[in-house]
PDB file of C-alpha atoms in Angstrom:
ATOM      1  CA  UNK A   1     144.557 128.137 -89.479  1.00 41.00           C
ATOM      2  CA  UNK A   2     146.450 129.185 -86.368  1.00 38.00           C
ATOM      3  CA  UNK A   3     144.699 128.766 -83.000  1.00 39.00           C
ATOM      4  CA  UNK A   4     142.728 131.852 -82.032  1.00 38.00           C
ATOM      5  CA  UNK A   5     144.432 133.808 -79.220  1.00 38.00           C
ATOM      6  CA  UNK A   6     142.455 134.657 -76.101  1.00 34.00           C
ATOM      7  CA  UNK A   7     140.175 137.680 -76.488  1.00 33.00           C
ATOM      8  CA  UNK A   8     141.398 141.057 -75.342  1.00 34.00           C
ATOM      9  CA  UNK A   9     139.871 144.506 -75.509  1.00 33.00           C
ATOM     10  CA  UNK A  10     141.121 146.545 -78.496  1.00 39.00           C
ATOM     11  CA  UNK A  11     141.596 150.299 -78.491  1.00 41.00           C
ATOM     12  CA  UNK A  12     138.458 152.162 -79.562  1.00 48.00           C
ATOM     13  CA  UNK A  13     138.068 153.331 -83.144  1.00 59.00           C
ATOM     14  CA  UNK A  14     139.458 156.796 -83.888  1.00 65.00           C
ATOM     15  CA  UNK A  15     137.250 159.260 -85.758  1.00 61.00           C
ATOM     16  CA  UNK A  16     138.947 162.076 -87.704  1.00 60.00           C
ATOM     17  CA  UNK A  17     136.536 164.287 -89.593  1.00 61.00           C
ATOM     18  CA  UNK A  18     134.279 161.823 -91.425  1.00 82.00           C
ATOM     19  CA  UNK A  19     136.839 158.997 -91.335  1.00 88.00           C
ATOM     20  CA  UNK A  20     136.652 156.187 -88.772  1.00 91.00           C
ATOM     21  CA  UNK A  21     139.946 154.368 -88.314  1.00 93.00           C
ATOM     22  CA  UNK A  22     139.141 150.932 -86.917  1.00 95.00           C
ATOM     23  CA  UNK A  23     141.837 149.780 -84.491  1.00 96.00           C
ATOM     24  CA  UNK A  24     142.486 146.052 -84.909  1.00 97.00           C
ATOM     25  CA  UNK A  25     144.228 143.719 -82.483  1.00 97.00           C
ATOM     26  CA  UNK A  26     144.040 140.150 -81.227  1.00 97.00           C
ATOM     27  CA  UNK A  27     140.403 140.395 -80.162  1.00 96.00           C
ATOM     28  CA  UNK A  28     138.884 141.554 -83.450  1.00 97.00           C
ATOM     29  CA  UNK A  29     141.237 140.766 -86.330  1.00 97.00           C
ATOM     30  CA  UNK A  30     139.200 137.775 -87.512  1.00 97.00           C
ATOM     31  CA  UNK A  31     135.977 139.780 -87.486  1.00 97.00           C
ATOM     32  CA  UNK A  32     137.567 142.704 -89.299  1.00 97.00           C
ATOM     33  CA  UNK A  33     139.398 140.594 -91.908  1.00 97.00           C
ATOM     34  CA  UNK A  34     136.153 138.773 -92.662  1.00 96.00           C
ATOM     35  CA  UNK A  35     134.430 142.141 -93.041  1.00 96.00           C
ATOM     36  CA  UNK A  36     137.219 143.315 -95.349  1.00 97.00           C
ATOM     37  CA  UNK A  37     136.872 140.104 -97.375  1.00 97.00           C
ATOM     38  CA  UNK A  38     133.169 140.826 -97.876  1.00 96.00           C
ATOM     39  CA  UNK A  39     133.807 144.465 -98.777  1.00 97.00           C
ATOM     40  CA  UNK A  40     136.504 143.512-101.306  1.00 97.00           C
ATOM     41  CA  UNK A  41     133.745 142.199-103.545  1.00 96.00           C
ATOM     42  CA  UNK A  42     132.538 145.807-103.969  1.00 96.00           C
ATOM     43  CA  UNK A  43     135.683 147.793-103.110  1.00 97.00           C
ATOM     44  CA  UNK A  44     138.560 145.954-104.834  1.00 97.00           C
ATOM     45  CA  UNK A  45     141.206 148.699-104.534  1.00 97.00           C
ATOM     46  CA  UNK A  46     143.300 148.272-101.371  1.00 98.00           C
ATOM     47  CA  UNK A  47     145.713 150.968-100.220  1.00 98.00           C
ATOM     48  CA  UNK A  48     148.260 149.949 -97.593  1.00 98.00           C
ATOM     49  CA  UNK A  49     150.891 151.548 -95.388  1.00 98.00           C
ATOM     50  CA  UNK A  50     153.201 149.987 -92.819  1.00 98.00           C
ATOM     51  CA  UNK A  51     155.035 151.238 -89.763  1.00 98.00           C
ATOM     52  CA  UNK A  52     158.191 149.500 -88.527  1.00 98.00           C
ATOM     53  CA  UNK A  53     160.995 150.187 -86.002  1.00 98.00           C
ATOM     54  CA  UNK A  54     163.142 152.198 -88.423  1.00 97.00           C
ATOM     55  CA  UNK A  55     166.134 150.996 -90.404  1.00 96.00           C
ATOM     56  CA  UNK A  56     169.390 149.533 -89.093  1.00 96.00           C
ATOM     57  CA  UNK A  57     171.240 148.727 -92.310  1.00 93.00           C
ATOM     58  CA  UNK A  58     172.372 151.140 -94.988  1.00 86.00           C
ATOM     59  CA  UNK A  59     172.442 150.562 -98.722  1.00 78.00           C
ATOM     60  CA  UNK A  60     175.379 148.404 -99.844  1.00 78.00           C
ATOM     61  CA  UNK A  61     178.147 150.000-101.853  1.00 73.00           C
ATOM     62  CA  UNK A  62     179.642 148.702-105.075  1.00 70.00           C
ATOM     63  CA  UNK A  63     179.792 149.865-108.695  1.00 66.00           C
ATOM     64  CA  UNK A  64     178.294 146.575-109.924  1.00 63.00           C
ATOM     65  CA  UNK A  65     174.949 147.336-108.292  1.00 71.00           C
ATOM     66  CA  UNK A  66     172.323 149.405-110.065  1.00 78.00           C
ATOM     67  CA  UNK A  67     170.476 152.042-108.062  1.00 87.00           C
ATOM     68  CA  UNK A  68     167.399 149.830-107.935  1.00 89.00           C
ATOM     69  CA  UNK A  69     169.383 146.764-106.814  1.00 90.00           C
ATOM     70  CA  UNK A  70     171.169 148.790-104.140  1.00 92.00           C
ATOM     71  CA  UNK A  71     167.929 150.211-102.777  1.00 94.00           C
ATOM     72  CA  UNK A  72     166.250 146.812-102.796  1.00 96.00           C
ATOM     73  CA  UNK A  73     169.201 145.306-100.900  1.00 95.00           C
ATOM     74  CA  UNK A  74     168.698 148.073 -98.314  1.00 96.00           C
ATOM     75  CA  UNK A  75     164.971 147.265 -98.048  1.00 97.00           C
ATOM     76  CA  UNK A  76     165.583 143.521 -97.838  1.00 97.00           C
ATOM     77  CA  UNK A  77     168.271 143.752 -95.124  1.00 97.00           C
ATOM     78  CA  UNK A  78     165.996 145.796 -92.877  1.00 98.00           C
ATOM     79  CA  UNK A  79     162.693 144.004 -93.529  1.00 98.00           C
ATOM     80  CA  UNK A  80     164.318 140.601 -93.061  1.00 98.00           C
ATOM     81  CA  UNK A  81     165.507 141.615 -89.594  1.00 97.00           C
ATOM     82  CA  UNK A  82     162.768 143.899 -88.239  1.00 98.00           C
ATOM     83  CA  UNK A  83     159.055 143.142 -87.767  1.00 98.00           C
ATOM     84  CA  UNK A  84     156.141 145.296 -88.860  1.00 98.00           C
ATOM     85  CA  UNK A  85     154.426 147.305 -86.130  1.00 98.00           C
ATOM     86  CA  UNK A  86     151.291 148.405 -87.962  1.00 98.00           C
ATOM     87  CA  UNK A  87     149.437 147.936 -91.222  1.00 98.00           C
ATOM     88  CA  UNK A  88     147.013 150.589 -92.429  1.00 98.00           C
ATOM     89  CA  UNK A  89     144.418 149.476 -94.953  1.00 98.00           C
ATOM     90  CA  UNK A  90     141.856 151.525 -96.907  1.00 98.00           C
ATOM     91  CA  UNK A  91     139.444 150.180 -99.516  1.00 98.00           C
ATOM     92  CA  UNK A  92     137.769 151.992-102.395  1.00 97.00           C
ATOM     93  CA  UNK A  93     135.800 151.207-105.528  1.00 95.00           C
ATOM     94  CA  UNK A  94     136.337 152.081-109.195  1.00 90.00           C
ATOM     95  CA  UNK A  95     135.282 155.679-108.609  1.00 89.00           C
ATOM     96  CA  UNK A  96     137.243 156.203-105.384  1.00 92.00           C
ATOM     97  CA  UNK A  97     134.289 155.720-103.031  1.00 93.00           C
ATOM     98  CA  UNK A  98     135.154 154.199 -99.636  1.00 95.00           C
ATOM     99  CA  UNK A  99     132.967 151.823 -97.600  1.00 94.00           C
ATOM    100  CA  UNK A 100     130.918 153.597 -94.960  1.00 90.00           C
ATOM    101  CA  UNK A 101     129.420 152.999 -91.532  1.00 85.00           C
ATOM    102  CA  UNK A 102     126.705 154.870 -89.645  1.00 81.00           C
ATOM    103  CA  UNK A 103     127.643 156.873 -86.566  1.00 75.00           C
ATOM    104  CA  UNK A 104     125.573 157.375 -83.399  1.00 74.00           C
ATOM    105  CA  UNK A 105     123.814 160.399 -84.903  1.00 77.00           C
ATOM    106  CA  UNK A 106     122.847 158.575 -88.078  1.00 75.00           C
ATOM    107  CA  UNK A 107     125.531 160.197 -90.200  1.00 79.00           C
ATOM    108  CA  UNK A 108     127.932 158.338 -92.494  1.00 84.00           C
ATOM    109  CA  UNK A 109     131.593 157.663 -91.717  1.00 88.00           C
ATOM    110  CA  UNK A 110     134.174 156.418 -94.184  1.00 91.00           C
ATOM    111  CA  UNK A 111     136.155 153.408 -92.974  1.00 94.00           C
ATOM    112  CA  UNK A 112     139.855 152.607 -92.795  1.00 95.00           C
ATOM    113  CA  UNK A 113     141.671 150.004 -90.698  1.00 97.00           C
ATOM    114  CA  UNK A 114     144.830 150.006 -88.590  1.00 97.00           C
ATOM    115  CA  UNK A 115     146.181 146.558 -87.650  1.00 98.00           C
ATOM    116  CA  UNK A 116     148.512 146.556 -84.644  1.00 98.00           C
ATOM    117  CA  UNK A 117     151.039 143.728 -84.421  1.00 98.00           C
ATOM    118  CA  UNK A 118     152.461 142.204 -81.255  1.00 98.00           C
ATOM    119  CA  UNK A 119     155.753 140.815 -82.616  1.00 98.00           C
ATOM    120  CA  UNK A 120     158.037 143.631 -81.475  1.00 98.00           C
ATOM    121  CA  UNK A 121     159.339 143.944 -77.918  1.00 97.00           C
ATOM    122  CA  UNK A 122     160.839 147.387 -77.485  1.00 96.00           C
ATOM    123  CA  UNK A 123     162.842 146.235 -74.457  1.00 95.00           C
ATOM    124  CA  UNK A 124     164.650 143.545 -76.453  1.00 96.00           C
ATOM    125  CA  UNK A 125     164.222 144.182 -80.175  1.00 96.00           C
ATOM    126  CA  UNK A 126     166.753 146.116 -82.218  1.00 96.00           C
ATOM    127  CA  UNK A 127     165.410 149.395 -83.563  1.00 97.00           C
ATOM    128  CA  UNK A 128     166.323 152.891 -84.693  1.00 97.00           C
ATOM    129  CA  UNK A 129     165.809 155.188 -81.679  1.00 96.00           C
ATOM    130  CA  UNK A 130     164.837 158.204 -83.774  1.00 97.00           C
ATOM    131  CA  UNK A 131     162.087 156.187 -85.511  1.00 97.00           C
ATOM    132  CA  UNK A 132     160.780 154.910 -82.197  1.00 97.00           C
ATOM    133  CA  UNK A 133     160.696 158.447 -80.775  1.00 97.00           C
ATOM    134  CA  UNK A 134     158.783 159.686 -83.807  1.00 97.00           C
ATOM    135  CA  UNK A 135     156.200 156.903 -83.589  1.00 97.00           C
ATOM    136  CA  UNK A 136     155.736 157.637 -79.883  1.00 97.00           C
ATOM    137  CA  UNK A 137     155.223 161.318 -80.691  1.00 96.00           C
ATOM    138  CA  UNK A 138     152.426 160.287 -83.054  1.00 95.00           C
ATOM    139  CA  UNK A 139     150.689 158.276 -80.352  1.00 94.00           C
ATOM    140  CA  UNK A 140     151.911 154.747 -81.057  1.00 96.00           C
ATOM    141  CA  UNK A 141     152.129 152.781 -77.797  1.00 96.00           C
ATOM    142  CA  UNK A 142     154.672 149.975 -78.069  1.00 97.00           C
ATOM    143  CA  UNK A 143     153.642 148.235 -74.860  1.00 97.00           C
ATOM    144  CA  UNK A 144     149.953 148.284 -75.813  1.00 97.00           C
ATOM    145  CA  UNK A 145     150.715 146.810 -79.229  1.00 97.00           C
ATOM    146  CA  UNK A 146     152.862 144.126 -77.621  1.00 97.00           C
ATOM    147  CA  UNK A 147     150.100 143.136 -75.185  1.00 97.00           C
ATOM    148  CA  UNK A 148     146.951 143.621 -77.262  1.00 97.00           C
ATOM    149  CA  UNK A 149     148.124 143.443 -80.867  1.00 98.00           C
ATOM    150  CA  UNK A 150     147.774 140.435 -83.138  1.00 98.00           C
ATOM    151  CA  UNK A 151     150.795 138.266 -84.047  1.00 98.00           C
ATOM    152  CA  UNK A 152     151.598 138.966 -87.676  1.00 98.00           C
ATOM    153  CA  UNK A 153     151.566 135.207 -88.383  1.00 98.00           C
ATOM    154  CA  UNK A 154     147.919 134.961 -87.255  1.00 98.00           C
ATOM    155  CA  UNK A 155     147.017 138.011 -89.322  1.00 98.00           C
ATOM    156  CA  UNK A 156     148.777 136.720 -92.444  1.00 98.00           C
ATOM    157  CA  UNK A 157     147.283 133.244 -92.160  1.00 98.00           C
ATOM    158  CA  UNK A 158     143.756 134.637 -91.893  1.00 97.00           C
ATOM    159  CA  UNK A 159     144.312 137.226 -94.654  1.00 98.00           C
ATOM    160  CA  UNK A 160     145.527 134.479 -97.000  1.00 98.00           C
ATOM    161  CA  UNK A 161     142.349 132.541 -96.279  1.00 97.00           C
ATOM    162  CA  UNK A 162     140.166 135.589 -96.899  1.00 97.00           C
ATOM    163  CA  UNK A 163     141.840 136.237-100.269  1.00 97.00           C
ATOM    164  CA  UNK A 164     141.540 132.570-101.245  1.00 97.00           C
ATOM    165  CA  UNK A 165     137.802 132.631-100.529  1.00 96.00           C
ATOM    166  CA  UNK A 166     136.987 135.627-102.737  1.00 96.00           C
ATOM    167  CA  UNK A 167     134.349 134.581-105.296  1.00 94.00           C
ATOM    168  CA  UNK A 168     135.736 133.808-108.750  1.00 92.00           C
ATOM    169  CA  UNK A 169     133.509 136.464-110.314  1.00 92.00           C
ATOM    170  CA  UNK A 170     135.117 139.259-108.250  1.00 93.00           C
ATOM    171  CA  UNK A 171     137.575 141.690-109.745  1.00 94.00           C
ATOM    172  CA  UNK A 172     141.018 140.688-108.415  1.00 96.00           C
ATOM    173  CA  UNK A 173     142.290 143.112-105.769  1.00 98.00           C
ATOM    174  CA  UNK A 174     144.443 146.044-106.809  1.00 97.00           C
ATOM    175  CA  UNK A 175     146.989 146.801-104.069  1.00 98.00           C
ATOM    176  CA  UNK A 176     148.335 150.331-103.757  1.00 97.00           C
ATOM    177  CA  UNK A 177     150.994 152.037-101.647  1.00 98.00           C
ATOM    178  CA  UNK A 178     152.807 155.374-101.706  1.00 97.00           C
ATOM    179  CA  UNK A 179     156.569 154.858-101.766  1.00 97.00           C
ATOM    180  CA  UNK A 180     155.693 151.213-101.356  1.00 97.00           C
ATOM    181  CA  UNK A 181     158.962 149.244-101.343  1.00 98.00           C
ATOM    182  CA  UNK A 182     158.848 148.631 -97.579  1.00 98.00           C
ATOM    183  CA  UNK A 183     155.063 148.207 -97.578  1.00 98.00           C
ATOM    184  CA  UNK A 184     155.008 145.461-100.198  1.00 98.00           C
ATOM    185  CA  UNK A 185     158.153 143.903 -98.724  1.00 98.00           C
ATOM    186  CA  UNK A 186     156.458 143.572 -95.325  1.00 98.00           C
ATOM    187  CA  UNK A 187     153.309 142.126 -96.905  1.00 98.00           C
ATOM    188  CA  UNK A 188     155.418 139.511 -98.689  1.00 98.00           C
ATOM    189  CA  UNK A 189     157.356 138.741 -95.493  1.00 98.00           C
ATOM    190  CA  UNK A 190     154.204 138.234 -93.427  1.00 98.00           C
ATOM    191  CA  UNK A 191     152.367 136.204 -96.071  1.00 98.00           C
ATOM    192  CA  UNK A 192     155.496 134.074 -96.598  1.00 98.00           C
ATOM    193  CA  UNK A 193     155.568 133.058 -92.946  1.00 97.00           C
ATOM    194  CA  UNK A 194     158.457 135.356 -92.034  1.00 97.00           C
ATOM    195  CA  UNK A 195     160.847 133.847 -94.581  1.00 97.00           C
ATOM    196  CA  UNK A 196     163.647 136.056 -95.999  1.00 98.00           C
ATOM    197  CA  UNK A 197     162.592 138.204 -98.919  1.00 98.00           C
ATOM    198  CA  UNK A 198     163.437 137.180-102.492  1.00 97.00           C
ATOM    199  CA  UNK A 199     166.876 138.139-103.784  1.00 96.00           C
ATOM    200  CA  UNK A 200     165.784 140.581-106.493  1.00 95.00           C
ATOM    201  CA  UNK A 201     163.148 143.322-106.798  1.00 95.00           C
ATOM    202  CA  UNK A 202     161.598 141.527-109.772  1.00 96.00           C
ATOM    203  CA  UNK A 203     161.074 138.445-107.633  1.00 97.00           C
ATOM    204  CA  UNK A 204     159.590 140.578-104.841  1.00 98.00           C
ATOM    205  CA  UNK A 205     156.975 142.069-107.177  1.00 97.00           C
ATOM    206  CA  UNK A 206     156.137 138.657-108.608  1.00 98.00           C
ATOM    207  CA  UNK A 207     155.796 137.225-105.100  1.00 98.00           C
ATOM    208  CA  UNK A 208     153.599 140.151-104.033  1.00 98.00           C
ATOM    209  CA  UNK A 209     151.259 139.600-106.992  1.00 98.00           C
ATOM    210  CA  UNK A 210     151.031 135.889-106.201  1.00 98.00           C
ATOM    211  CA  UNK A 211     150.490 136.188-102.451  1.00 98.00           C
ATOM    212  CA  UNK A 212     148.113 139.150-102.675  1.00 98.00           C
ATOM    213  CA  UNK A 213     146.228 137.581-105.595  1.00 97.00           C
ATOM    214  CA  UNK A 214     146.164 140.810-107.550  1.00 97.00           C
ATOM    215  CA  UNK A 215     148.098 143.664-109.112  1.00 97.00           C
ATOM    216  CA  UNK A 216     150.408 146.125-107.324  1.00 97.00           C
ATOM    217  CA  UNK A 217     150.811 149.859-107.851  1.00 96.00           C
ATOM    218  CA  UNK A 218     152.847 152.626-106.275  1.00 96.00           C
ATOM    219  CA  UNK A 219     151.155 156.038-106.338  1.00 95.00           C
ATOM    220  CA  UNK A 220     154.486 157.783-105.680  1.00 95.00           C
ATOM    221  CA  UNK A 221     155.970 156.219-108.798  1.00 93.00           C
ATOM    222  CA  UNK A 222     152.921 157.358-110.761  1.00 90.00           C
ATOM    223  CA  UNK A 223     153.313 160.890-109.393  1.00 89.00           C
ATOM    224  CA  UNK A 224     157.014 160.958-110.290  1.00 89.00           C
ATOM    225  CA  UNK A 225     156.319 160.096-113.934  1.00 85.00           C
ATOM    226  CA  UNK A 226     153.009 161.744-114.768  1.00 82.00           C
ATOM    227  CA  UNK A 227     154.515 164.907-116.257  1.00 80.00           C
ATOM    228  CA  UNK A 228     153.877 167.187-113.249  1.00 84.00           C
ATOM    229  CA  UNK A 229     157.299 168.502-112.102  1.00 88.00           C
ATOM    230  CA  UNK A 230     155.867 169.774-108.800  1.00 91.00           C
ATOM    231  CA  UNK A 231     155.096 166.178-107.809  1.00 90.00           C
ATOM    232  CA  UNK A 232     158.623 164.864-108.370  1.00 88.00           C
ATOM    233  CA  UNK A 233     160.370 164.061-105.110  1.00 89.00           C
ATOM    234  CA  UNK A 234     157.364 165.145-103.044  1.00 90.00           C
ATOM    235  CA  UNK A 235     156.140 163.272 -99.993  1.00 91.00           C
ATOM    236  CA  UNK A 236     152.701 161.919 -99.194  1.00 93.00           C
ATOM    237  CA  UNK A 237     151.198 165.073 -97.702  1.00 92.00           C
ATOM    238  CA  UNK A 238     152.668 167.362-100.356  1.00 93.00           C
ATOM    239  CA  UNK A 239     151.388 165.239-103.229  1.00 93.00           C
ATOM    240  CA  UNK A 240     147.953 165.068-101.595  1.00 93.00           C
ATOM    241  CA  UNK A 241     147.868 168.850-101.203  1.00 92.00           C
ATOM    242  CA  UNK A 242     149.018 169.545-104.771  1.00 91.00           C
ATOM    243  CA  UNK A 243     146.402 167.169-106.158  1.00 90.00           C
ATOM    244  CA  UNK A 244     143.662 168.781-104.096  1.00 90.00           C
ATOM    245  CA  UNK A 245     142.949 165.669-102.050  1.00 89.00           C
ATOM    246  CA  UNK A 246     140.591 166.722 -99.220  1.00 84.00           C
ATOM    247  CA  UNK A 247     142.518 166.995 -95.977  1.00 82.00           C
ATOM    248  CA  UNK A 248     141.346 165.448 -92.729  1.00 80.00           C
ATOM    249  CA  UNK A 249     140.665 167.855 -89.852  1.00 71.00           C
ATOM    250  CA  UNK A 250     142.019 167.766 -87.293  1.00 73.00           C
ATOM    251  CA  UNK A 251     145.179 166.419 -88.895  1.00 74.00           C
ATOM    252  CA  UNK A 252     145.482 162.754 -87.860  1.00 80.00           C
ATOM    253  CA  UNK A 253     148.640 161.134 -86.459  1.00 85.00           C
ATOM    254  CA  UNK A 254     151.162 160.111 -89.086  1.00 90.00           C
ATOM    255  CA  UNK A 255     150.510 156.435 -88.543  1.00 96.00           C
ATOM    256  CA  UNK A 256     149.534 153.601 -90.857  1.00 97.00           C
ATOM    257  CA  UNK A 257     145.751 154.028 -90.975  1.00 96.00           C
ATOM    258  CA  UNK A 258     145.594 157.698 -92.008  1.00 94.00           C
ATOM    259  CA  UNK A 259     148.544 157.254 -94.379  1.00 96.00           C
ATOM    260  CA  UNK A 260     146.811 154.382 -96.171  1.00 97.00           C
ATOM    261  CA  UNK A 261     143.759 156.638 -96.534  1.00 96.00           C
ATOM    262  CA  UNK A 262     145.881 159.384 -98.099  1.00 95.00           C
ATOM    263  CA  UNK A 263     147.533 156.854-100.426  1.00 97.00           C
ATOM    264  CA  UNK A 264     144.098 155.634-101.484  1.00 97.00           C
ATOM    265  CA  UNK A 265     142.936 159.171-102.298  1.00 94.00           C
ATOM    266  CA  UNK A 266     146.112 159.984-104.219  1.00 95.00           C
ATOM    267  CA  UNK A 267     145.926 156.807-106.280  1.00 94.00           C
ATOM    268  CA  UNK A 268     142.292 157.419-107.157  1.00 92.00           C
ATOM    269  CA  UNK A 269     143.118 160.900-108.469  1.00 90.00           C
ATOM    270  CA  UNK A 270     146.202 159.668-110.317  1.00 87.00           C
ATOM    271  CA  UNK A 271     144.367 156.752-111.865  1.00 85.00           C
ATOM    272  CA  UNK A 272     141.239 158.537-113.031  1.00 80.00           C
ATOM    273  CA  UNK A 273     142.285 162.078-113.926  1.00 75.00           C
ATOM    274  CA  UNK A 274     146.007 162.762-113.940  1.00 62.00           C
ATOM    275  CA  UNK A 275     147.872 159.953-115.655  1.00 56.00           C
ATOM    276  CA  UNK A 276     148.155 160.766-119.355  1.00 52.00           C
ATOM    277  CA  UNK A 277     145.892 158.474-121.353  1.00 54.00           C
ATOM    278  CA  UNK A 278     143.332 157.895-118.588  1.00 53.00           C
ATOM    279  CA  UNK A 279     142.427 154.791-116.637  1.00 52.00           C
ATOM    280  CA  UNK A 280     143.664 152.276-119.203  1.00 55.00           C
ATOM    281  CA  UNK A 281     147.086 153.867-119.413  1.00 63.00           C
ATOM    282  CA  UNK A 282     147.413 153.765-115.631  1.00 71.00           C
ATOM    283  CA  UNK A 283     147.997 150.016-115.914  1.00 78.00           C
ATOM    284  CA  UNK A 284     151.342 150.767-117.544  1.00 84.00           C
ATOM    285  CA  UNK A 285     152.498 151.485-113.979  1.00 90.00           C
ATOM    286  CA  UNK A 286     151.525 148.071-112.619  1.00 93.00           C
ATOM    287  CA  UNK A 287     154.441 146.472-110.768  1.00 95.00           C
ATOM    288  CA  UNK A 288     156.573 149.641-110.812  1.00 95.00           C
ATOM    289  CA  UNK A 289     157.512 150.255-107.182  1.00 96.00           C
ATOM    290  CA  UNK A 290     159.256 153.500-106.322  1.00 94.00           C
ATOM    291  CA  UNK A 291     162.999 153.024-105.894  1.00 90.00           C
ATOM    292  CA  UNK A 292     163.232 149.376-106.972  1.00 91.00           C
ATOM    293  CA  UNK A 293     161.807 149.109-110.488  1.00 82.00           C
TER     294      UNK A 293
END
């Protein structure tokens, strides 16, 4: 394990409706990852979302490249160069139920997590200005993350240990994203110690399964191919609205924690009610990541 950094005070948890988004930084990432490891025994579905400093490289040209290969080359070029800023993480069980905590009034709050990473220095790191402006407009504070966030290497090392310690009788984790090429690419990058991504999308998916010790799904890919034309080409919020996923009020910032929660809700609906053939047929989508399969 990496040495534990000195303790710092994290930002307080954010409560939106009945959802508590736990802010995680250098002071509490070990505690929260251990809690997540315990909860995975009962809530083995893990929805993720990442935020990053935009994209700097376009898709390569060339008639020899398939659409999937071209898009993966675009993902790889950007993920290899730029660090992750945030990881949102939401757990649920077979029926879509989330873990809960008790608030000060004795009521129940659903839980999601938002890990803030300290790797990016906005004064020195390359980035896409329009992406940085958008993240700032949503309340992301680059200087706070730099000072109080957790290094992604510490996070990844501890997460790997948590996954390795899951009891053998547990259901292996099912990892979910919405439009997840960048999300799974960043998970692979962090868990691989920052090494360049594999050369092909097939290798990326295989590496993600191995490092995450489970299966991988993309709820956007499921939505695109479930026979509902109104879901084709739609974004996260639109798909959630069409599927009748309960909306959070007030509307939360469009950052990693709330987006992982929405991805979790969408996947649960897709998996249990919408995909033709039911739950068993949903596994036909395993490993199919939007844009790169």
